[in-house]
PDB file of C-alpha atoms in Angstrom:
ATOM      1  CA  MET A  11      20.588 -19.036  20.222  1.00 48.00           C
ATOM      2  CA  GLY A  12      18.420 -21.495  18.315  1.00 48.00           C
ATOM      3  CA  GLU A  13      15.381 -19.208  18.596  1.00 48.00           C
ATOM      4  CA  GLN A  14      17.346 -16.253  17.244  1.00 53.00           C
ATOM      5  CA  THR A  15      18.602 -18.353  14.324  1.00 53.00           C
ATOM      6  CA  GLU A  16      15.041 -19.449  13.551  1.00 51.00           C
ATOM      7  CA  LYS A  17      13.790 -15.844  13.639  1.00 55.00           C
ATOM      8  CA  SER A  18      16.669 -14.715  11.426  1.00 74.00           C
ATOM      9  CA  TRP A  19      15.800 -17.425   8.906  1.00 70.00           C
ATOM     10  CA  LEU A  20      12.118 -16.509   9.073  1.00 70.00           C
ATOM     11  CA  ARG A  21      12.896 -12.841   8.536  1.00 76.00           C
ATOM     12  CA  ARG A  22      15.005 -13.618   5.462  1.00 80.00           C
ATOM     13  CA  ARG A  23      12.155 -15.711   4.060  1.00 75.00           C
ATOM     14  CA  MET A  24       9.679 -12.917   4.740  1.00 75.00           C
ATOM     15  CA  GLU A  25      11.897 -10.272   3.195  1.00 83.00           C
ATOM     16  CA  SER A  26      12.357 -12.453   0.116  1.00 80.00           C
ATOM     17  CA  GLY A  27       8.620 -13.023  -0.261  1.00 78.00           C
ATOM     18  CA  LEU A  28       7.753  -9.366   0.162  1.00 81.00           C
ATOM     19  CA  ARG A  29      10.467  -8.263  -2.242  1.00 85.00           C
ATOM     20  CA  LYS A  30       9.321 -10.720  -4.908  1.00 83.00           C
ATOM     21  CA  GLY A  31       5.707  -9.672  -4.537  1.00 82.00           C
ATOM     22  CA  LEU A  32       6.478  -5.953  -4.660  1.00 86.00           C
ATOM     23  CA  LEU A  33       8.724  -6.362  -7.701  1.00 85.00           C
ATOM     24  CA  HIS A  34       5.987  -8.368  -9.401  1.00 81.00           C
ATOM     25  CA  ALA A  35       3.472  -5.648  -8.572  1.00 81.00           C
ATOM     26  CA  TYR A  36       5.825  -3.011  -9.983  1.00 81.00           C
ATOM     27  CA  GLU A  37       6.553  -4.911 -13.207  1.00 77.00           C
ATOM     28  CA  THR A  38       3.233  -6.493 -14.130  1.00 78.00           C
ATOM     29  CA  ILE A  39       0.339  -5.771 -11.774  1.00 69.00           C
ATOM     30  CA  GLN A  40      -1.416  -2.435 -11.916  1.00 81.00           C
ATOM     31  CA  VAL A  41      -4.919  -1.249 -11.336  1.00 89.00           C
ATOM     32  CA  ASP A  42      -6.301  -0.022 -14.662  1.00 90.00           C
ATOM     33  CA  PRO A  43      -7.130   3.670 -14.029  1.00 91.00           C
ATOM     34  CA  SER A  44      -9.853   3.793 -16.701  1.00 92.00           C
ATOM     35  CA  ARG A  45     -11.636   0.759 -15.255  1.00 93.00           C
ATOM     36  CA  PHE A  46     -11.334   2.072 -11.732  1.00 95.00           C
ATOM     37  CA  LEU A  47     -12.706   5.436 -12.853  1.00 95.00           C
ATOM     38  CA  MET A  48     -15.737   3.578 -14.210  1.00 95.00           C
ATOM     39  CA  GLN A  49     -16.062   1.779 -10.873  1.00 94.00           C
ATOM     40  CA  LEU A  50     -15.987   5.110  -9.039  1.00 94.00           C
ATOM     41  CA  ARG A  51     -18.787   6.361 -11.259  1.00 94.00           C
ATOM     42  CA  VAL A  52     -20.971   3.240 -11.241  1.00 93.00           C
ATOM     43  CA  ALA A  53     -20.350   1.616  -7.849  1.00 92.00           C
ATOM     44  CA  TYR A  54     -19.790   4.751  -5.795  1.00 90.00           C
ATOM     45  CA  GLY A  55     -21.868   7.246  -7.769  1.00 90.00           C
ATOM     46  CA  LEU A  56     -19.150   9.861  -8.246  1.00 92.00           C
ATOM     47  CA  PRO A  57     -20.179  12.385 -10.940  1.00 90.00           C
ATOM     48  CA  VAL A  58     -16.696  12.533 -12.504  1.00 93.00           C
ATOM     49  CA  THR A  59     -15.363  11.934 -16.007  1.00 93.00           C
ATOM     50  CA  SER A  60     -11.679  12.145 -15.060  1.00 94.00           C
ATOM     51  CA  PHE A  61      -9.574  11.906 -11.932  1.00 94.00           C
ATOM     52  CA  GLN A  62      -9.253  15.689 -11.900  1.00 92.00           C
ATOM     53  CA  GLY A  63     -12.975  15.657 -11.210  1.00 93.00           C
ATOM     54  CA  VAL A  64     -12.470  14.254  -7.697  1.00 95.00           C
ATOM     55  CA  TYR A  65     -11.341  17.731  -6.623  1.00 94.00           C
ATOM     56  CA  SER A  66     -14.936  18.882  -7.033  1.00 92.00           C
ATOM     57  CA  VAL A  67     -16.194  16.067  -4.795  1.00 93.00           C
ATOM     58  CA  SER A  68     -16.431  16.531  -1.027  1.00 94.00           C
ATOM     59  CA  VAL A  69     -13.424  15.226   0.851  1.00 95.00           C
ATOM     60  CA  SER A  70     -15.677  13.303   3.233  1.00 95.00           C
ATOM     61  CA  GLN A  71     -17.112  11.351   0.289  1.00 95.00           C
ATOM     62  CA  LEU A  72     -13.604  10.470  -0.908  1.00 96.00           C
ATOM     63  CA  ASP A  73     -12.747   9.393   2.638  1.00 97.00           C
ATOM     64  CA  ASP A  74     -15.733   7.033   2.690  1.00 96.00           C
ATOM     65  CA  ILE A  75     -14.622   5.439  -0.580  1.00 97.00           C
ATOM     66  CA  ALA A  76     -11.045   5.140   0.679  1.00 97.00           C
ATOM     67  CA  ARG A  77     -12.271   3.295   3.783  1.00 97.00           C
ATOM     68  CA  GLU A  78     -14.230   0.875   1.594  1.00 96.00           C
ATOM     69  CA  VAL A  79     -11.154   0.281  -0.586  1.00 96.00           C
ATOM     70  CA  VAL A  80      -9.040  -0.513   2.477  1.00 96.00           C
ATOM     71  CA  GLN A  81     -11.740  -2.768   3.893  1.00 95.00           C
ATOM     72  CA  SER A  82     -12.066  -4.648   0.599  1.00 94.00           C
ATOM     73  CA  GLY A  83      -8.304  -5.184   0.331  1.00 92.00           C
ATOM     74  CA  SER A  84      -8.133  -6.318   3.956  1.00 91.00           C
ATOM     75  CA  LYS A  85     -10.880  -8.903   3.433  1.00 89.00           C
ATOM     76  CA  LEU A  86      -9.159 -10.236   0.320  1.00 87.00           C
ATOM     77  CA  ALA A  87      -5.898 -10.553   2.246  1.00 83.00           C
ATOM     78  CA  LEU A  88      -7.746 -12.340   5.060  1.00 81.00           C
ATOM     79  CA  ALA A  89      -9.137 -14.950   2.670  1.00 79.00           C
ATOM     80  CA  GLU A  90      -5.740 -15.409   1.010  1.00 71.00           C
ATOM     81  CA  GLY A  91      -4.000 -15.782   4.373  1.00 64.00           C
ATOM     82  CA  ALA A  92      -6.486 -18.374   5.584  1.00 60.00           C
ATOM     83  CA  GLY A  93      -6.017 -20.495   2.459  1.00 52.00           C
ATOM     84  CA  LEU A  94      -2.249 -20.471   2.078  1.00 48.00           C
ATOM     85  CA  GLY A  95      -1.807 -20.378   5.833  1.00 48.00           C
ATOM     86  CA  LEU A  96      -2.762 -24.049   6.010  1.00 45.00           C
ATOM     87  CA  GLY A  97       0.735 -24.897   4.780  1.00 46.00           C
ATOM     88  CA  GLY A  98       2.483 -23.276   7.730  1.00 48.00           C
ATOM     89  CA  PHE A  99       5.967 -21.922   7.087  1.00 47.00           C
ATOM     90  CA  LEU A 100       6.188 -23.765   3.759  1.00 46.00           C
ATOM     91  CA  THR A 101       3.810 -21.231   2.201  1.00 48.00           C
ATOM     92  CA  ILE A 102       5.275 -18.093   3.780  1.00 51.00           C
ATOM     93  CA  VAL A 103       7.040 -16.901   0.616  1.00 48.00           C
ATOM     94  CA  PRO A 104       4.110 -17.353  -1.809  1.00 51.00           C
ATOM     95  CA  ASP A 105       1.723 -15.984   0.812  1.00 66.00           C
ATOM     96  CA  LEU A 106       3.789 -12.835   1.328  1.00 73.00           C
ATOM     97  CA  SER A 107       4.225 -12.388  -2.412  1.00 76.00           C
ATOM     98  CA  LEU A 108       0.457 -12.381  -2.870  1.00 80.00           C
ATOM     99  CA  LEU A 109       0.016 -10.192   0.198  1.00 81.00           C
ATOM    100  CA  ALA A 110       2.443  -7.642  -1.266  1.00 83.00           C
ATOM    101  CA  CYS A 111       0.479  -7.591  -4.523  1.00 85.00           C
ATOM    102  CA  ILE A 112      -2.839  -7.123  -2.700  1.00 88.00           C
ATOM    103  CA  THR A 113      -1.317  -4.320  -0.632  1.00 89.00           C
ATOM    104  CA  MET A 114       0.075  -2.494  -3.674  1.00 90.00           C
ATOM    105  CA  ARG A 115      -3.205  -2.772  -5.568  1.00 92.00           C
ATOM    106  CA  THR A 116      -4.959  -1.294  -2.537  1.00 94.00           C
ATOM    107  CA  ILE A 117      -2.458   1.578  -2.446  1.00 94.00           C
ATOM    108  CA  GLN A 118      -2.897   2.150  -6.198  1.00 94.00           C
ATOM    109  CA  LYS A 119      -6.668   2.401  -5.772  1.00 95.00           C
ATOM    110  CA  LEU A 120      -6.262   4.847  -2.886  1.00 96.00           C
ATOM    111  CA  SER A 121      -3.982   6.970  -5.058  1.00 95.00           C
ATOM    112  CA  LEU A 122      -6.679   7.131  -7.724  1.00 96.00           C
ATOM    113  CA  VAL A 123      -9.460   7.837  -5.221  1.00 96.00           C
ATOM    114  CA  TYR A 124      -7.680  11.027  -4.207  1.00 96.00           C
ATOM    115  CA  GLY A 125      -6.949  12.010  -7.812  1.00 95.00           C
ATOM    116  CA  PHE A 126      -3.376  10.854  -8.341  1.00 94.00           C
ATOM    117  CA  GLU A 127      -2.659   8.771 -11.422  1.00 91.00           C
ATOM    118  CA  TYR A 128       0.604   6.963 -12.165  1.00 86.00           C
ATOM    119  CA  ASN A 129       0.994   7.354 -15.924  1.00 82.00           C
ATOM    120  CA  THR A 130       4.395   9.055 -15.875  1.00 84.00           C
ATOM    121  CA  GLU A 131       7.673   8.029 -14.250  1.00 82.00           C
ATOM    122  CA  GLN A 132       7.372  10.850 -11.740  1.00 84.00           C
ATOM    123  CA  GLU A 133       3.859   9.737 -10.783  1.00 86.00           C
ATOM    124  CA  THR A 134       5.100   6.151 -10.448  1.00 86.00           C
ATOM    125  CA  SER A 135       7.836   7.341  -8.112  1.00 85.00           C
ATOM    126  CA  GLU A 136       5.254   9.219  -6.028  1.00 87.00           C
ATOM    127  CA  LEU A 137       3.185   6.038  -5.749  1.00 89.00           C
ATOM    128  CA  TRP A 138       6.144   4.133  -4.307  1.00 88.00           C
ATOM    129  CA  ILE A 139       6.954   7.018  -1.992  1.00 87.00           C
ATOM    130  CA  ALA A 140       3.429   6.571  -0.612  1.00 90.00           C
ATOM    131  CA  ALA A 141       4.036   2.832  -0.214  1.00 90.00           C
ATOM    132  CA  ALA A 142       7.249   3.556   1.677  1.00 89.00           C
ATOM    133  CA  SER A 143       5.396   6.028   3.883  1.00 87.00           C
ATOM    134  CA  ALA A 144       2.803   3.353   4.666  1.00 88.00           C
ATOM    135  CA  ALA A 145       5.616   0.975   5.625  1.00 85.00           C
ATOM    136  CA  GLY A 146       7.284   3.562   7.842  1.00 85.00           C
ATOM    137  CA  VAL A 147      10.391   3.833   5.649  1.00 86.00           C
ATOM    138  CA  ASP A 148      12.290   7.138   5.611  1.00 80.00           C
ATOM    139  CA  LEU A 149      13.296   7.964   2.030  1.00 77.00           C
ATOM    140  CA  SER A 150      14.773  11.401   2.677  1.00 70.00           C
ATOM    141  CA  ARG A 151      18.210  10.311   1.482  1.00 64.00           C
ATOM    142  CA  ASP A 152      16.888   8.648  -1.669  1.00 64.00           C
ATOM    143  CA  LEU A 153      14.414  11.215  -2.999  1.00 62.00           C
ATOM    144  CA  PHE A 154      16.981  12.921  -5.216  1.00 54.00           C
ATOM    145  CA  GLU A 155      17.031   9.760  -7.359  1.00 60.00           C
ATOM    146  CA  ARG A 156      13.277   9.477  -7.829  1.00 59.00           C
ATOM    147  CA  GLN A 157      13.470  10.819 -11.386  1.00 60.00           C
ATOM    148  CA  VAL A 158      15.383   7.657 -12.343  1.00 64.00           C
ATOM    149  CA  VAL A 159      12.506   5.253 -11.747  1.00 73.00           C
ATOM    150  CA  LYS A 160      14.276   2.050 -12.804  1.00 74.00           C
ATOM    151  CA  ARG A 161      16.900   2.646 -10.139  1.00 80.00           C
ATOM    152  CA  PHE A 162      14.721   4.329  -7.531  1.00 84.00           C
ATOM    153  CA  VAL A 163      11.822   1.850  -7.287  1.00 85.00           C
ATOM    154  CA  PRO A 164      13.884  -1.352  -6.779  1.00 86.00           C
ATOM    155  CA  ARG A 165      15.810   0.411  -4.006  1.00 86.00           C
ATOM    156  CA  VAL A 166      12.553   1.495  -2.362  1.00 88.00           C
ATOM    157  CA  ILE A 167      11.182  -2.043  -2.666  1.00 89.00           C
ATOM    158  CA  GLN A 168      14.260  -3.459  -0.950  1.00 89.00           C
ATOM    159  CA  ARG A 169      13.927  -1.019   1.941  1.00 89.00           C
ATOM    160  CA  ILE A 170      10.178  -1.650   2.294  1.00 89.00           C
ATOM    161  CA  ALA A 171      10.725  -5.420   2.352  1.00 87.00           C
ATOM    162  CA  ALA A 172      13.496  -5.140   4.948  1.00 87.00           C
ATOM    163  CA  LYS A 173      11.445  -2.840   7.177  1.00 84.00           C
ATOM    164  CA  ALA A 174       8.235  -4.859   6.953  1.00 80.00           C
ATOM    165  CA  SER A 175       9.947  -8.202   7.584  1.00 78.00           C
ATOM    166  CA  GLN A 176      11.653  -6.799  10.666  1.00 75.00           C
ATOM    167  CA  GLU A 177       8.386  -5.501  12.115  1.00 69.00           C
ATOM    168  CA  VAL A 178       6.244  -8.587  11.603  1.00 66.00           C
ATOM    169  CA  VAL A 179       8.659 -11.476  12.187  1.00 66.00           C
ATOM    170  CA  GLU A 180       7.582 -11.882  15.813  1.00 59.00           C
ATOM    171  CA  LYS A 181       3.891 -12.054  14.941  1.00 58.00           C
ATOM    172  CA  TRP A 182       4.392 -14.346  11.962  1.00 57.00           C
ATOM    173  CA  ALA A 183       6.295 -16.855  14.106  1.00 55.00           C
ATOM    174  CA  GLY A 184       2.846 -18.357  14.727  1.00 51.00           C
ATOM    175  CA  ARG A 185       2.854 -19.568  11.128  1.00 50.00           C
ATOM    176  CA  MET A 186       5.459 -22.152  12.172  1.00 51.00           C
ATOM    177  CA  VAL A 187       2.596 -24.150  13.732  1.00 53.00           C
ATOM    178  CA  PRO A 188       0.525 -25.553  10.827  1.00 51.00           C
ATOM    179  CA  LEU A 189      -2.628 -26.217  12.858  1.00 45.00           C
ATOM    180  CA  ALA A 190      -2.788 -22.575  13.957  1.00 48.00           C
ATOM    181  CA  SER A 191      -1.257 -21.024  10.862  1.00 53.00           C
ATOM    182  CA  SER A 192      -4.510 -20.613   8.923  1.00 55.00           C
ATOM    183  CA  VAL A 193      -6.117 -18.504  11.646  1.00 55.00           C
ATOM    184  CA  VAL A 194      -2.921 -16.601  12.379  1.00 56.00           C
ATOM    185  CA  GLY A 195      -2.195 -16.001   8.692  1.00 59.00           C
ATOM    186  CA  ALA A 196      -5.712 -14.735   8.025  1.00 69.00           C
ATOM    187  CA  GLY A 197      -5.665 -12.333  10.956  1.00 66.00           C
ATOM    188  CA  LEU A 198      -2.183 -10.989  10.301  1.00 73.00           C
ATOM    189  CA  ASN A 199      -2.856 -10.488   6.600  1.00 77.00           C
ATOM    190  CA  TYR A 200      -6.029  -8.585   7.397  1.00 80.00           C
ATOM    191  CA  TYR A 201      -4.354  -6.212   9.836  1.00 80.00           C
ATOM    192  CA  PHE A 202      -1.279  -5.846   7.618  1.00 82.00           C
ATOM    193  CA  VAL A 203      -3.293  -4.528   4.665  1.00 88.00           C
ATOM    194  CA  ARG A 204      -5.575  -2.478   6.895  1.00 90.00           C
ATOM    195  CA  ALA A 205      -2.665  -0.755   8.644  1.00 89.00           C
ATOM    196  CA  TRP A 206      -0.774  -0.057   5.420  1.00 90.00           C
ATOM    197  CA  GLY A 207      -3.975   1.021   3.683  1.00 93.00           C
ATOM    198  CA  GLU A 208      -4.926   3.468   6.419  1.00 94.00           C
ATOM    199  CA  ARG A 209      -1.473   5.033   6.435  1.00 92.00           C
ATOM    200  CA  ALA A 210      -1.413   5.260   2.627  1.00 93.00           C
ATOM    201  CA  ALA A 211      -4.898   6.802   2.619  1.00 95.00           C
ATOM    202  CA  LEU A 212      -3.731   9.443   5.084  1.00 95.00           C
ATOM    203  CA  HIS A 213      -0.688  10.170   2.878  1.00 93.00           C
ATOM    204  CA  PHE A 214      -2.826  10.661  -0.241  1.00 95.00           C
ATOM    205  CA  ARG A 215      -5.490  12.600   1.663  1.00 96.00           C
ATOM    206  CA  GLN A 216      -2.973  15.102   2.959  1.00 94.00           C
ATOM    207  CA  LYS A 217      -1.465  15.428  -0.504  1.00 93.00           C
ATOM    208  CA  HIS A 218      -4.960  15.902  -1.946  1.00 96.00           C
ATOM    209  CA  LEU A 219      -5.749  18.645   0.578  1.00 95.00           C
ATOM    210  CA  ARG A 220      -2.523  20.474  -0.265  1.00 93.00           C
ATOM    211  CA  ALA A 221      -3.390  20.333  -3.968  1.00 92.00           C
ATOM    212  CA  ARG A 222      -6.939  21.487  -3.218  1.00 89.00           C
ATOM    213  CA  ASP A 223      -5.661  24.367  -1.090  1.00 86.00           C
ATOM    214  CA  GLN A 224      -3.582  25.600  -4.015  1.00 81.00           C
ATOM    215  CA  THR A 225      -6.699  25.905  -6.167  1.00 67.00           C
ATOM    216  CA  GLU A 226      -9.135  26.972  -3.413  1.00 58.00           C
ATOM    217  CA  PRO A 227     -10.651  30.392  -4.203  1.00 52.00           C
ATOM    218  CA  ALA A 228      -9.566  33.156  -1.854  1.00 42.00           C
ATOM    219  CA  GLY A 229     -11.854  33.720   1.083  1.00 39.00           C
ATOM    220  CA  LEU A 230     -13.223  30.173   1.279  1.00 40.00           C
ATOM    221  CA  PRO A 231     -12.368  27.995   4.263  1.00 43.00           C
ATOM    222  CA  ALA A 232      -9.768  25.237   3.794  1.00 43.00           C
ATOM    223  CA  PRO A 233     -11.034  21.645   3.791  1.00 44.00           C
ATOM    224  CA  ARG A 234     -11.307  20.013   7.198  1.00 44.00           C
ATOM    225  CA  THR A 235      -8.629  17.636   8.431  1.00 40.00           C
ATOM    226  CA  VAL A 236      -8.972  14.272  10.131  1.00 43.00           C
ATOM    227  CA  ASP A 237      -7.065  12.453  12.818  1.00 47.00           C
ATOM    228  CA  ALA A 238      -4.453   9.924  11.766  1.00 44.00           C
ATOM    229  CA  PRO A 239      -5.713   6.325  11.511  1.00 45.00           C
ATOM    230  CA  ARG A 240      -5.337   4.302  14.656  1.00 43.00           C
TER     231      ARG A 240
END
């Protein structure tokens, strides 16, 4: 009984931290598309002047960049988890808030890699649909409200936070031991961002291929597909 109570408390703390971080990411933290476009051109050598230009780039090259984006976000989450993890359960909420922000910035970058900006309310809704997909949340009953972003996104955030906290509470129980929490926090953060990033990348890749198919000249073969991330 005591163990179940402890897990219930831990889950509520996790859900609170994730919700706060995701709301903060929605309200204030966004990857600047123009700066990221410059990064794609300079750091990755993409010959594009706009995000529409990525449709003229080979899909395999976009996949390579997406993997690097996920790897970079995972490493950042690892470092953050190792630092705040030293506080054990006392730092769970701030740790998860930062983890949520890192995860959303990674998803935003993946969206841009595959040519999807988030300048309009509809595009913002699509970004959060991708985040929900990465979290394994079924939004089929909520999609009719996606045009009303101010109502749709907070509801999606709540469902993502509830789902994620339920899935990881068992693993994060190791954070209750301060001496081990730094190592546990670092490892869990790394795999959390990597798993969400891989699923989000697959979501955007499939969406990118559908958009590319619609503009593919008749007679040319469709772009190749890849297996789902492990």
